[in-house]
Amino acid sequence: MPSVLIINGPNLNLLGTRQPEVYGSTTLADVESMCREAAERLGLDVAFVQSNHEGALIDAIHAAKGSHDAIVLNAGAYTHTSVALMDAIASVELPVVEVHLSNIHARESFRHQSYIAPVAIGQISGFGPKGYLMALDALAERLLKT
Ligand code: DQA
């Protein structure tokens, strides 16, 4: 069964209480159980990692090569700053779907740039927690197509 690693970056551990007017009231644990349910239905294995540290996120991306078939990545604010994350994704050559709960293009201009987008197969932004499910759906189609 294809395996997808779902990586969440800085401050996403606070989901549910962090700026609920922007990010909603769903917690990261809720997102995880929604993803597990969807993955089971889609025929995917899923694993989760969250870190507030750039280097730990890079290590998780490196470790995914060989143990997972694809990545769903919400890199939080590192999306807009991290050439190192971009290079890590390019190095492992795994399909990555970039996810954001909020619509980064409708917010401050510094959020419009993504270092992840050029190395991702696609970006889902603005659909709240559903974005993670949309990403899994897209990956299932890609990984399970015969
Ligand atoms: C975010 C958007 C980023 O700009 C922000 O720094 C986050 C969350 C989102 O999911 O909407 O931490 O990635």
Short mmCIF file of C-alpha atoms and ligand atoms in Angstrom, two decimals:
data_model
loop_
_atom_site.label_atom_id
_atom_site.label_comp_id
_atom_site.label_asym_id
_atom_site.label_seq_id
_atom_site.Cartn_x
_atom_site.Cartn_y
_atom_site.Cartn_z
CA MET A 1 0.00 0.00 0.00
CA PRO A 2 1.48 3.39 -0.93
CA SER A 3 2.55 5.46 2.05
CA VAL A 4 2.19 9.22 2.43
CA LEU A 5 4.04 11.30 5.02
CA ILE A 6 2.08 14.34 6.21
CA ILE A 7 4.45 17.01 7.50
CA ASN A 8 3.34 20.07 9.45
CA GLY A 9 5.73 22.88 10.24
CA PRO A 10 6.02 25.65 12.82
CA ASN A 11 3.08 26.73 14.97
CA LEU A 12 0.74 24.16 13.47
CA ASN A 13 0.87 22.24 16.77
CA LEU A 14 -1.25 25.14 18.09
CA LEU A 15 -3.99 24.63 15.51
CA GLY A 16 -7.42 25.06 17.07
CA THR A 17 -6.35 27.80 19.47
CA ARG A 18 -3.98 29.75 17.20
CA GLN A 19 -5.72 32.70 15.48
CA PRO A 20 -8.98 30.73 15.04
CA GLU A 21 -10.37 33.57 12.90
CA VAL A 22 -7.71 32.66 10.31
CA TYR A 23 -7.09 28.95 10.87
CA GLY A 24 -10.36 27.73 12.38
CA SER A 25 -11.00 25.66 15.50
CA THR A 26 -9.97 22.23 14.23
CA THR A 27 -6.93 20.89 16.08
CA LEU A 28 -3.96 19.13 14.51
CA ALA A 29 -5.12 15.92 16.22
CA ASP A 30 -8.51 16.37 14.48
CA VAL A 31 -6.73 16.86 11.14
CA GLU A 32 -4.76 13.70 11.79
CA SER A 33 -7.86 11.59 12.46
CA MET A 34 -9.63 13.06 9.40
CA CYS A 35 -6.58 12.11 7.30
CA ARG A 36 -6.41 8.60 8.77
CA GLU A 37 -10.08 8.03 7.93
CA ALA A 38 -9.64 9.34 4.37
CA ALA A 39 -6.44 7.35 3.85
CA GLU A 40 -8.15 4.12 4.86
CA ARG A 41 -10.94 4.79 2.38
CA LEU A 42 -8.44 5.68 -0.38
CA GLY A 43 -6.10 2.73 0.23
CA LEU A 44 -3.13 4.74 1.50
CA ASP A 45 -0.93 4.42 4.56
CA VAL A 46 -0.30 7.71 6.35
CA ALA A 47 2.27 8.89 8.88
CA PHE A 48 2.49 12.29 10.59
CA VAL A 49 5.32 14.57 11.64
CA GLN A 50 5.10 18.05 13.15
CA SER A 51 8.07 20.20 14.09
CA ASN A 52 8.74 23.83 14.85
CA HIS A 53 12.35 23.39 13.70
CA GLU A 54 13.53 23.85 10.14
CA GLY A 55 16.33 21.25 10.43
CA ALA A 56 13.94 18.63 11.83
CA LEU A 57 11.61 19.21 8.87
CA ILE A 58 14.54 18.76 6.48
CA ASP A 59 15.54 15.54 8.29
CA ALA A 60 11.95 14.28 7.97
CA ILE A 61 11.96 14.98 4.22
CA HIS A 62 15.31 13.16 3.79
CA ALA A 63 14.08 10.19 5.84
CA ALA A 64 10.93 9.96 3.71
CA LYS A 65 12.98 8.79 0.74
CA GLY A 66 12.79 5.02 0.77
CA SER A 67 10.11 4.83 3.47
CA HIS A 68 7.26 6.85 1.91
CA ASP A 69 5.97 7.34 -1.62
CA ALA A 70 4.80 10.95 -1.35
CA ILE A 71 4.62 13.91 1.03
CA VAL A 72 1.87 16.35 2.01
CA LEU A 73 3.60 19.44 3.36
CA ASN A 74 2.28 22.43 5.25
CA ALA A 75 5.57 24.18 5.99
CA GLY A 76 3.87 27.08 7.80
CA ALA A 77 5.92 30.27 7.70
CA TYR A 78 8.99 28.38 6.38
CA THR A 79 7.04 28.20 3.11
CA HIS A 80 7.92 31.83 2.55
CA THR A 81 11.54 31.76 3.73
CA SER A 82 13.20 28.39 3.36
CA VAL A 83 15.46 27.71 0.41
CA ALA A 84 16.76 24.78 2.51
CA LEU A 85 13.32 23.11 2.52
CA MET A 86 13.02 23.68 -1.24
CA ASP A 87 16.44 22.04 -1.76
CA ALA A 88 15.48 19.11 0.51
CA ILE A 89 12.36 18.43 -1.56
CA ALA A 90 14.28 18.69 -4.81
CA SER A 91 16.89 16.26 -3.42
CA VAL A 92 14.53 13.42 -2.50
CA GLU A 93 12.53 13.48 -5.73
CA LEU A 94 9.27 12.44 -4.06
CA PRO A 95 5.95 13.96 -5.15
CA VAL A 96 5.04 16.73 -2.70
CA VAL A 97 1.64 18.42 -2.38
CA GLU A 98 1.85 21.82 -0.69
CA VAL A 99 -1.08 22.56 1.63
CA HIS A 100 -2.16 25.72 3.46
CA LEU A 101 -5.26 26.10 5.56
CA SER A 102 -5.60 29.77 4.69
CA ASN A 103 -5.47 31.27 1.20
CA ILE A 104 -1.89 32.57 1.27
CA HIS A 105 -2.51 34.57 -1.92
CA ALA A 106 -5.29 36.59 -0.29
CA ARG A 107 -3.15 37.56 2.72
CA GLU A 108 -0.08 39.76 3.30
CA SER A 109 2.21 40.05 0.27
CA PHE A 110 5.08 38.26 2.06
CA ARG A 111 2.88 35.15 2.10
CA HIS A 112 2.37 35.22 -1.67
CA GLN A 113 5.80 33.76 -2.34
CA SER A 114 6.29 30.04 -1.76
CA TYR A 115 9.68 28.34 -1.95
CA ILE A 116 7.79 25.04 -1.89
CA ALA A 117 5.58 25.65 -4.95
CA PRO A 118 8.35 25.31 -7.61
CA VAL A 119 9.27 21.84 -6.32
CA ALA A 120 5.73 20.64 -5.51
CA ILE A 121 3.41 18.84 -7.90
CA GLY A 122 0.66 21.24 -6.80
CA GLN A 123 -0.56 23.66 -4.15
CA ILE A 124 -3.85 23.60 -2.21
CA SER A 125 -4.54 26.79 -0.29
CA GLY A 126 -7.60 28.24 1.38
CA PHE A 127 -9.82 25.24 2.07
CA GLY A 128 -8.99 24.76 5.74
CA PRO A 129 -8.44 21.19 7.00
CA LYS A 130 -10.17 19.86 3.88
CA GLY A 131 -7.01 20.79 1.97
CA TYR A 132 -5.18 17.83 3.53
CA LEU A 133 -7.93 15.49 2.32
CA MET A 134 -7.82 17.03 -1.15
CA ALA A 135 -4.06 16.43 -1.19
CA LEU A 136 -4.53 12.77 -0.20
CA ASP A 137 -7.17 12.37 -2.87
CA ALA A 138 -4.83 13.76 -5.54
CA LEU A 139 -1.97 11.56 -4.36
CA ALA A 140 -4.15 8.42 -4.26
CA GLU A 141 -5.06 8.98 -7.88
CA ARG A 142 -1.42 9.45 -8.78
CA LEU A 143 0.03 6.60 -6.71
CA LEU A 144 -2.68 4.01 -7.30
CA LYS A 145 -3.21 4.53 -11.02
CA THR A 146 -2.31 1.40 -12.93
C1 DQA B 1 -0.08 28.50 6.72
C2 DQA B 1 0.10 29.87 6.06
C3 DQA B 1 1.44 30.47 6.43
O1 DQA B 1 1.59 31.74 5.82
C4 DQA B 1 1.54 30.64 7.93
O2 DQA B 1 2.81 31.13 8.28
C5 DQA B 1 1.23 29.39 8.66
C6 DQA B 1 0.09 28.58 8.22
C7 DQA B 1 -1.52 27.93 6.47
O3 DQA B 1 -1.70 26.74 6.67
O4 DQA B 1 -2.42 28.68 6.10
O5 DQA B 1 1.85 29.07 9.68
O6 DQA B 1 0.85 27.58 6.17
#
